[in-house]
Amino acid sequence: MNGVTGSPKDSGTTSLTGCLHGSPGISKTLNTCIPSNAGLPIIKNAENDDAVEKASSCLLSAGTTSVSIDACPDADSSTTVAVDTVIVGRRFRESFELQEGMGITVVRDPQNAKDPDAVKVLYAGSDCGQMLGYLPRELAKVLAPLLDTHFMECEGFVAGLPEQQLDNVPIQLTCQKCENDNQNYEDLRYQQSLWENFLGVVRNGNFQQPSGARYQANFNTMLLDVMTNHTHLFSDTETSFLGSFKSLSNDGQRLLVKIYTRKGPWFRLSSISYCEISDVEHAAMELKCYIDMFSGTDVPFEHDMKEILNVLSVPEMKEILKELPKDNTNCTRRHELLSTLLSMHNNGTCTVLPKRIFKWTGTCIRVSNMADELLWLVQRLFFLNGDQDLSSFLLVDLGLVKFPDYTCSVVHRIFQERNDLLQYEEAIRVAQFMDESLDNDNMELVSRCTDLSENRLCTSLKEEDSSLADSPPSFYSCFSSTWIYSKILTLGVSVYERERRYADAIRTLKILLSKVASGRRRGYWTLRLSIDLEHMGRPNESLSIAEGGVTDPWIRAGSKIALQKRALRLGKPPRRWKVPSYADSLKRNIKEVNIEGRPLNCEIGAKNVFYGYDGDRCGVEQLALQYYADEGGGWQGTHSEGGIWMTIFGLLMWDVIFSEVCDVFHSKFQTAPLDFETDDFYKSRKDLIEAQLKRIQDGMAEEMLISSWELHQGTSCKGVNWDRHPMADVRAVVAGVGGHRLALLLRHLALDYRSWSSGMPDLLLWHFLDERGGAEAKLVEVKGPKDKLSEQQRAWIFVLMDFGFDVEVCKVSLVSKRR
């Protein structure tokens, strides 16, 4: 029995010590699983802990999602829409026996780590809300805003049953528009725009199942780009394998792409249906012959038994157990059946088990680890991250996502040599191990990952001088193994400190500071080193580190203030007699407003919940908003925590952000240039930025804002949130702040976006002074009982005060017992 294989996202079990020291062996790329020859070898595939991430992030993958929408011809006037779609993510849900026609309902899952727009599908007849899976991500993207604003209700039923227990489930949803007479005009207009956008997608048929030809074309586009620009990174064998892809027939190409983009690792050949693949079995054999040119040693199929069992449904596993001599009829749940069958196989107690299993599975197919890793590498080189995949093409094709227009002008290669890429990929694998080990609380593996990273960092070559004419730009450093290992060691320091291993933490922090001369984490490392030295009873050394950090040009914002405060505290006589020049600036008074709130809960560590001025439950920020709207002066406002400022920055600086600069854009799927959060962003565009700021300072900000909104609305840009901040709010803020202060703030962000993109005051308030449009704005940081300002928040308040903003802290205390 042979196989066609899995997903490089499955590299989670690669040996720590054997990470990418040679090229992947393409010889084990593709095979076919033939049940009649159960004794033949198949390809081993390491058990993939990252499978959940890949499956949940794969949008409309061939065979993963099939969506169609039926709507009235006059869609603009419709109040009810029928949507034919599927439930995805079944592989990761508890086994639940479905019945055709059973009722379902949907509910938002905004805390989902993989997708903030996630929509869960629940069994309507379950009191506890039995979860069946999720709606496809591309459908959830347009439904989530409507569900969040309670402008739509959805219910439906199971329209059919899948061939396999864990396959996608066909369903039909009825989406009905809700009316609310109590909403204000702005809310209704916003919700109506969401509804019209949804109907527009329905009218254009954007949820029809994507064709295999489209996937094939997109894959070929990605492959051609990588082979054109990164050929020097592949071995001769890899280049031959990738270059030969175009020699496959259309059926062979579409089948390989279909398997690669599906969750797996194993699939029944009978479940892979494509109207555009005339003969799936013939295509599978073509792929096998394609791989036979790079033949190698296969691994016995027993290593993949766990994955093969996953293609079986619960009834099929029950039937297999009935056919076996041992009585195992007590098993009913999926995990019990899997455990029983796997245990019997591993113990060798039933020699006929493999034949029984393959009698039910039929011919199975998969993509091998080696091929999968190579295709994954192609994908990473194209997108330059591990988050995007072929679904990004699809989202653009469907009109669900629009990327900005810009020119790609690449002069320097990100990876100069193959060895640079291999070292980077090895570091990525170690980082994956580190994350998994921390999630599983496996301290032994955490220690091994940390030791390996420290060894790699200590033996790495000295950083090249980026000032040389032919050297790559400094912002490419995030694609180096040094960058990744420094992140791993930063996590390791946290573990050391938690276990009070301060000596180990100090050693690691000193290595980081000596090896990474410039970087965004130097402030954190220096602060932790000073603190840990004090823990070890070395105050003089702690003081010296803090004083050195204050003058380090790479340490900014909250980290710098924290080090200044430490230097003042530790540097009292007799250690230091001279008072630093920054001492007075740290003692500046910050305006405070005190209000009282009636708490709903008083639990330690729990988020504060109060009774609002309107009697409803609310958080501390909403309570403050109600205060400022009433007793505090009739202010309008929003709880944005800087989000609205990032939106304003993106809109007013749009042409600057996406201007033509060498090496910052490498594909059409970027939402910001590669140097966006570095010092190079301002240096490379200084004249453009200052010209834009001059126009803002001259009072043209509102005009520029309206123009940018109309030209780019809906286009993805880092920091810009089209849904959360409506045009009316953004215009009010720009009018209230004024051109001079706004220009100062935007220049501050342009100089160092990363250091200052967090920690801004919670509330942004405004009100209009007269009918002619005069306005003013106020920024407020809200603190509940026992809360204190963080150093980053304090740094932002000082900056805003320097720029002339009206800024204050609102402290909410518990209502007095007397009252």
mmCIF file of C-alpha atoms in Angstrom, residues 493 496-497 500-511 513 524-549 563 566 569-570 575:
data_model
loop_
_atom_site.group_PDB
_atom_site.id
_atom_site.type_symbol
_atom_site.label_atom_id
_atom_site.label_comp_id
_atom_site.label_asym_id
_atom_site.label_seq_id
_atom_site.Cartn_x
_atom_site.Cartn_y
_atom_site.Cartn_z
ATOM 1 C CA VAL A 493 14.238 34.215 29.638
ATOM 2 C CA TYR A 496 13.959 31.158 33.604
ATOM 3 C CA GLU A 497 12.513 34.087 35.549
ATOM 4 C CA ARG A 500 13.684 31.967 39.551
ATOM 5 C CA ARG A 501 16.722 30.817 37.589
ATOM 6 C CA TYR A 502 18.051 34.364 37.496
ATOM 7 C CA ALA A 503 21.645 33.371 36.725
ATOM 8 C CA ASP A 504 20.500 31.604 33.545
ATOM 9 C CA ALA A 505 18.291 34.572 32.636
ATOM 10 C CA ILE A 506 21.197 37.004 33.111
ATOM 11 C CA ARG A 507 23.516 34.875 30.952
ATOM 12 C CA THR A 508 20.941 34.663 28.167
ATOM 13 C CA LEU A 509 20.103 38.382 28.262
ATOM 14 C CA LYS A 510 23.789 39.322 28.021
ATOM 15 C CA ILE A 511 24.149 37.054 24.971
ATOM 16 C CA LEU A 513 22.394 42.227 23.978
ATOM 17 C CA TYR A 524 12.901 44.728 27.110
ATOM 18 C CA TRP A 525 16.179 42.787 27.386
ATOM 19 C CA THR A 526 17.981 45.647 29.131
ATOM 20 C CA LEU A 527 15.137 46.202 31.595
ATOM 21 C CA ARG A 528 14.901 42.506 32.466
ATOM 22 C CA LEU A 529 18.697 42.284 32.874
ATOM 23 C CA SER A 530 18.705 45.196 35.306
ATOM 24 C CA ILE A 531 15.816 43.673 37.293
ATOM 25 C CA ASP A 532 17.382 40.183 37.414
ATOM 26 C CA LEU A 533 20.732 41.577 38.547
ATOM 27 C CA GLU A 534 18.955 43.273 41.437
ATOM 28 C CA HIS A 535 17.285 39.950 42.267
ATOM 29 C CA MET A 536 20.760 38.451 42.486
ATOM 30 C CA GLY A 537 21.913 41.131 44.951
ATOM 31 C CA ARG A 538 24.043 43.061 42.460
ATOM 32 C CA PRO A 539 22.586 46.607 42.662
ATOM 33 C CA ASN A 540 25.673 48.402 41.336
ATOM 34 C CA GLU A 541 25.720 46.324 38.164
ATOM 35 C CA SER A 542 21.941 46.696 37.885
ATOM 36 C CA LEU A 543 22.319 50.483 38.060
ATOM 37 C CA SER A 544 25.048 50.507 35.406
ATOM 38 C CA ILE A 545 22.876 48.466 33.036
ATOM 39 C CA ALA A 546 19.922 50.830 33.581
ATOM 40 C CA GLU A 547 22.066 53.918 32.961
ATOM 41 C CA GLY A 548 23.495 52.375 29.805
ATOM 42 C CA GLY A 549 20.008 51.552 28.591
ATOM 43 C CA LEU A 563 14.954 52.344 32.856
ATOM 44 C CA ARG A 566 15.178 52.422 37.837
ATOM 45 C CA ARG A 569 15.745 54.727 42.329
ATOM 46 C CA LEU A 570 19.033 52.821 42.369
ATOM 47 C CA ARG A 575 25.983 55.386 44.672
#
